[in-house]
Amino acid sequence: MLAHDLVLTNALGEERWLGRAGAHGVARLVRLVDATTGDPLGVEVRDRRGEARALLPWCFWFAGPQGSDGWAALVGALGVPVSDEKYRQSRAAQPWWQGHQLARDARKMSPMEGKAARKQIGWYRSVVGANEPVVLPFFSALLLFGLFSDVLPAFLAGLLSALTIVLSLGPATVSALVSRISYDRPIDAA
């Protein structure tokens, strides 16, 4: 929480900056509650026109032993009106936010499986896309035959080609292994 902005960080580490003033500034918090049970489902951050700007799933943001403290801190820091609205979800909807206008937002504001997070934030996702670590070594492999040549320029081209393959595939392989071994573990209960 900043003096003029509310900053929300999602499960991928992306920040969403919502102004606290102006037409699209945070003007109200709406707690969505299940129409049948009355259990809180999520919180909509709404602007002055009543449009939802962010959707925070209750179970991941404000449930649990310290969840009520987090909710009280958010309400106190923002100093905006808070209201409850009944939200009627379809019985087939899993998770509850399916069908909500900010369903993608709620998905990103929830914990993700390691595979889904890696797919969205991999360091190699640029112009070429997910296959980038393979493209450069593939074309470098054509020059590997120079390693078996007696001609110095061909040998150097082969050597540099081998070095390129190792230096481009090595970090990608290490990153993938570290991600799968250390980041995909379930969170231990505290």
PDB file of C-alpha atoms in Angstrom, residues 45-155:
ATOM      1  CA  VAL A  45     -11.820  -3.748  -5.723  1.00  0.00           C
ATOM      2  CA  ARG A  46     -14.142  -1.255  -7.422  1.00  0.00           C
ATOM      3  CA  ASP A  47     -13.609   2.212  -8.821  1.00  0.00           C
ATOM      4  CA  ARG A  48     -15.838   5.298  -8.517  1.00  0.00           C
ATOM      5  CA  ARG A  49     -18.034   4.133 -11.398  1.00  0.00           C
ATOM      6  CA  GLY A  50     -18.650   0.819  -9.659  1.00  0.00           C
ATOM      7  CA  GLU A  51     -16.562  -1.230 -12.082  1.00  0.00           C
ATOM      8  CA  ALA A  52     -14.487  -4.070 -10.683  1.00  0.00           C
ATOM      9  CA  ARG A  53     -10.766  -3.367 -11.160  1.00  0.00           C
ATOM     10  CA  ALA A  54      -9.393  -6.472  -9.376  1.00  0.00           C
ATOM     11  CA  LEU A  55     -10.750  -9.733  -7.959  1.00  0.00           C
ATOM     12  CA  LEU A  56      -9.025 -11.349  -4.985  1.00  0.00           C
ATOM     13  CA  PRO A  57     -10.064 -14.913  -4.054  1.00  0.00           C
ATOM     14  CA  TRP A  58     -10.912 -14.910  -0.346  1.00  0.00           C
ATOM     15  CA  CYS A  59      -9.469 -18.352   0.394  1.00  0.00           C
ATOM     16  CA  PHE A  60      -5.996 -17.325  -0.787  1.00  0.00           C
ATOM     17  CA  TRP A  61      -5.908 -13.737   0.461  1.00  0.00           C
ATOM     18  CA  PHE A  62      -7.969 -13.500   3.632  1.00  0.00           C
ATOM     19  CA  ALA A  63      -8.741 -17.014   4.946  1.00  0.00           C
ATOM     20  CA  GLY A  64      -6.776 -18.892   7.551  1.00  0.00           C
ATOM     21  CA  PRO A  65      -5.454 -17.940  10.970  1.00  0.00           C
ATOM     22  CA  GLN A  66      -4.126 -14.497   9.977  1.00  0.00           C
ATOM     23  CA  GLY A  67      -6.616 -13.817   7.207  1.00  0.00           C
ATOM     24  CA  SER A  68      -8.886 -11.624   9.305  1.00  0.00           C
ATOM     25  CA  ASP A  69      -5.876  -9.496  10.264  1.00  0.00           C
ATOM     26  CA  GLY A  70      -4.993  -9.075   6.588  1.00  0.00           C
ATOM     27  CA  TRP A  71      -8.576  -8.113   5.745  1.00  0.00           C
ATOM     28  CA  ALA A  72      -8.715  -5.606   8.601  1.00  0.00           C
ATOM     29  CA  ALA A  73      -5.366  -4.132   7.559  1.00  0.00           C
ATOM     30  CA  LEU A  74      -6.515  -3.693   3.946  1.00  0.00           C
ATOM     31  CA  VAL A  75      -9.810  -2.102   4.959  1.00  0.00           C
ATOM     32  CA  GLY A  76      -8.075   0.179   7.458  1.00  0.00           C
ATOM     33  CA  ALA A  77      -5.327   1.245   5.064  1.00  0.00           C
ATOM     34  CA  LEU A  78      -7.664   2.003   2.170  1.00  0.00           C
ATOM     35  CA  GLY A  79     -10.295   3.758   4.267  1.00  0.00           C
ATOM     36  CA  VAL A  80     -13.020   3.136   1.675  1.00  0.00           C
ATOM     37  CA  PRO A  81     -16.549   1.810   2.202  1.00  0.00           C
ATOM     38  CA  VAL A  82     -16.926  -1.960   2.432  1.00  0.00           C
ATOM     39  CA  SER A  83     -20.050  -3.882   1.498  1.00  0.00           C
ATOM     40  CA  ASP A  84     -21.152  -7.468   1.008  1.00  0.00           C
ATOM     41  CA  GLU A  85     -22.910  -8.705  -2.125  1.00  0.00           C
ATOM     42  CA  LYS A  86     -24.399 -12.110  -2.686  1.00  0.00           C
ATOM     43  CA  TYR A  87     -22.767 -13.888  -5.576  1.00  0.00           C
ATOM     44  CA  ARG A  88     -24.707 -16.639  -7.273  1.00  0.00           C
ATOM     45  CA  GLN A  89     -22.349 -19.141  -8.806  1.00  0.00           C
ATOM     46  CA  SER A  90     -23.384 -21.986 -11.025  1.00  0.00           C
ATOM     47  CA  ARG A  91     -23.068 -25.363  -9.372  1.00  0.00           C
ATOM     48  CA  ALA A  92     -20.912 -26.635 -12.215  1.00  0.00           C
ATOM     49  CA  ALA A  93     -18.447 -23.741 -11.883  1.00  0.00           C
ATOM     50  CA  GLN A  94     -15.116 -24.902 -10.512  1.00  0.00           C
ATOM     51  CA  PRO A  95     -13.545 -22.695  -9.258  1.00  0.00           C
ATOM     52  CA  TRP A  96     -16.264 -20.302  -8.184  1.00  0.00           C
ATOM     53  CA  TRP A  97     -14.987 -17.357 -10.247  1.00  0.00           C
ATOM     54  CA  GLN A  98     -15.645 -19.050 -13.592  1.00  0.00           C
ATOM     55  CA  GLY A  99     -18.081 -16.822 -15.410  1.00  0.00           C
ATOM     56  CA  HIS A 100     -16.992 -13.709 -13.516  1.00  0.00           C
ATOM     57  CA  GLN A 101     -15.771 -10.849 -15.703  1.00  0.00           C
ATOM     58  CA  LEU A 102     -12.386 -10.940 -13.927  1.00  0.00           C
ATOM     59  CA  ALA A 103     -11.938 -14.726 -13.977  1.00  0.00           C
ATOM     60  CA  ARG A 104      -8.442 -14.444 -15.502  1.00  0.00           C
ATOM     61  CA  ASP A 105      -7.551 -11.968 -12.778  1.00  0.00           C
ATOM     62  CA  ALA A 106      -8.696 -14.338 -10.037  1.00  0.00           C
ATOM     63  CA  ARG A 107      -6.704 -17.171 -11.607  1.00  0.00           C
ATOM     64  CA  LYS A 108      -3.520 -15.097 -11.508  1.00  0.00           C
ATOM     65  CA  MET A 109      -4.250 -13.956  -7.964  1.00  0.00           C
ATOM     66  CA  SER A 110      -4.387 -17.607  -6.836  1.00  0.00           C
ATOM     67  CA  PRO A 111      -1.532 -20.046  -6.275  1.00  0.00           C
ATOM     68  CA  MET A 112      -0.598 -21.928  -9.436  1.00  0.00           C
ATOM     69  CA  GLU A 113       0.904 -25.283 -10.151  1.00  0.00           C
ATOM     70  CA  GLY A 114       4.598 -25.101 -10.931  1.00  0.00           C
ATOM     71  CA  LYS A 115       4.082 -26.185 -14.534  1.00  0.00           C
ATOM     72  CA  ALA A 116       1.514 -23.434 -15.211  1.00  0.00           C
ATOM     73  CA  ALA A 117       3.704 -20.768 -13.611  1.00  0.00           C
ATOM     74  CA  ARG A 118       6.776 -21.900 -15.569  1.00  0.00           C
ATOM     75  CA  LYS A 119       4.777 -21.783 -18.779  1.00  0.00           C
ATOM     76  CA  GLN A 120       3.897 -18.133 -18.188  1.00  0.00           C
ATOM     77  CA  ILE A 121       7.172 -16.779 -16.829  1.00  0.00           C
ATOM     78  CA  GLY A 122       9.944 -18.828 -18.414  1.00  0.00           C
ATOM     79  CA  TRP A 123      13.072 -16.709 -19.008  1.00  0.00           C
ATOM     80  CA  TYR A 124      13.355 -17.967 -22.578  1.00  0.00           C
ATOM     81  CA  ARG A 125       9.979 -16.632 -23.773  1.00  0.00           C
ATOM     82  CA  SER A 126      10.894 -13.914 -26.240  1.00  0.00           C
ATOM     83  CA  VAL A 127      10.644 -13.483 -29.995  1.00  0.00           C
ATOM     84  CA  VAL A 128      11.140 -17.137 -30.854  1.00  0.00           C
ATOM     85  CA  GLY A 129       9.010 -18.367 -27.954  1.00  0.00           C
ATOM     86  CA  ALA A 130       9.251 -21.534 -25.906  1.00  0.00           C
ATOM     87  CA  ASN A 131      11.545 -23.222 -28.430  1.00  0.00           C
ATOM     88  CA  GLU A 132      14.223 -20.532 -28.243  1.00  0.00           C
ATOM     89  CA  PRO A 133      16.761 -22.627 -26.282  1.00  0.00           C
ATOM     90  CA  VAL A 134      16.663 -25.205 -29.089  1.00  0.00           C
ATOM     91  CA  VAL A 135      16.930 -22.910 -32.130  1.00  0.00           C
ATOM     92  CA  LEU A 136      20.492 -21.624 -31.629  1.00  0.00           C
ATOM     93  CA  PRO A 137      21.997 -25.037 -30.751  1.00  0.00           C
ATOM     94  CA  PHE A 138      20.176 -26.592 -33.716  1.00  0.00           C
ATOM     95  CA  PHE A 139      21.826 -24.247 -36.188  1.00  0.00           C
ATOM     96  CA  SER A 140      25.148 -24.413 -34.339  1.00  0.00           C
ATOM     97  CA  ALA A 141      25.159 -28.205 -34.648  1.00  0.00           C
ATOM     98  CA  LEU A 142      25.748 -27.836 -38.393  1.00  0.00           C
ATOM     99  CA  LEU A 143      29.260 -26.570 -37.656  1.00  0.00           C
ATOM    100  CA  LEU A 144      30.183 -29.325 -35.163  1.00  0.00           C
ATOM    101  CA  PHE A 145      31.748 -31.355 -37.978  1.00  0.00           C
ATOM    102  CA  GLY A 146      34.549 -28.802 -37.979  1.00  0.00           C
ATOM    103  CA  LEU A 147      35.876 -30.401 -34.773  1.00  0.00           C
ATOM    104  CA  PHE A 148      37.068 -33.344 -36.897  1.00  0.00           C
ATOM    105  CA  SER A 149      38.799 -31.180 -39.499  1.00  0.00           C
ATOM    106  CA  ASP A 150      42.533 -30.556 -39.871  1.00  0.00           C
ATOM    107  CA  VAL A 151      41.888 -27.064 -41.204  1.00  0.00           C
ATOM    108  CA  LEU A 152      42.252 -24.494 -38.406  1.00  0.00           C
ATOM    109  CA  PRO A 153      39.276 -22.209 -39.331  1.00  0.00           C
ATOM    110  CA  ALA A 154      36.925 -25.200 -39.613  1.00  0.00           C
ATOM    111  CA  PHE A 155      38.214 -26.576 -36.297  1.00  0.00           C
TER     112      PHE A 155
END
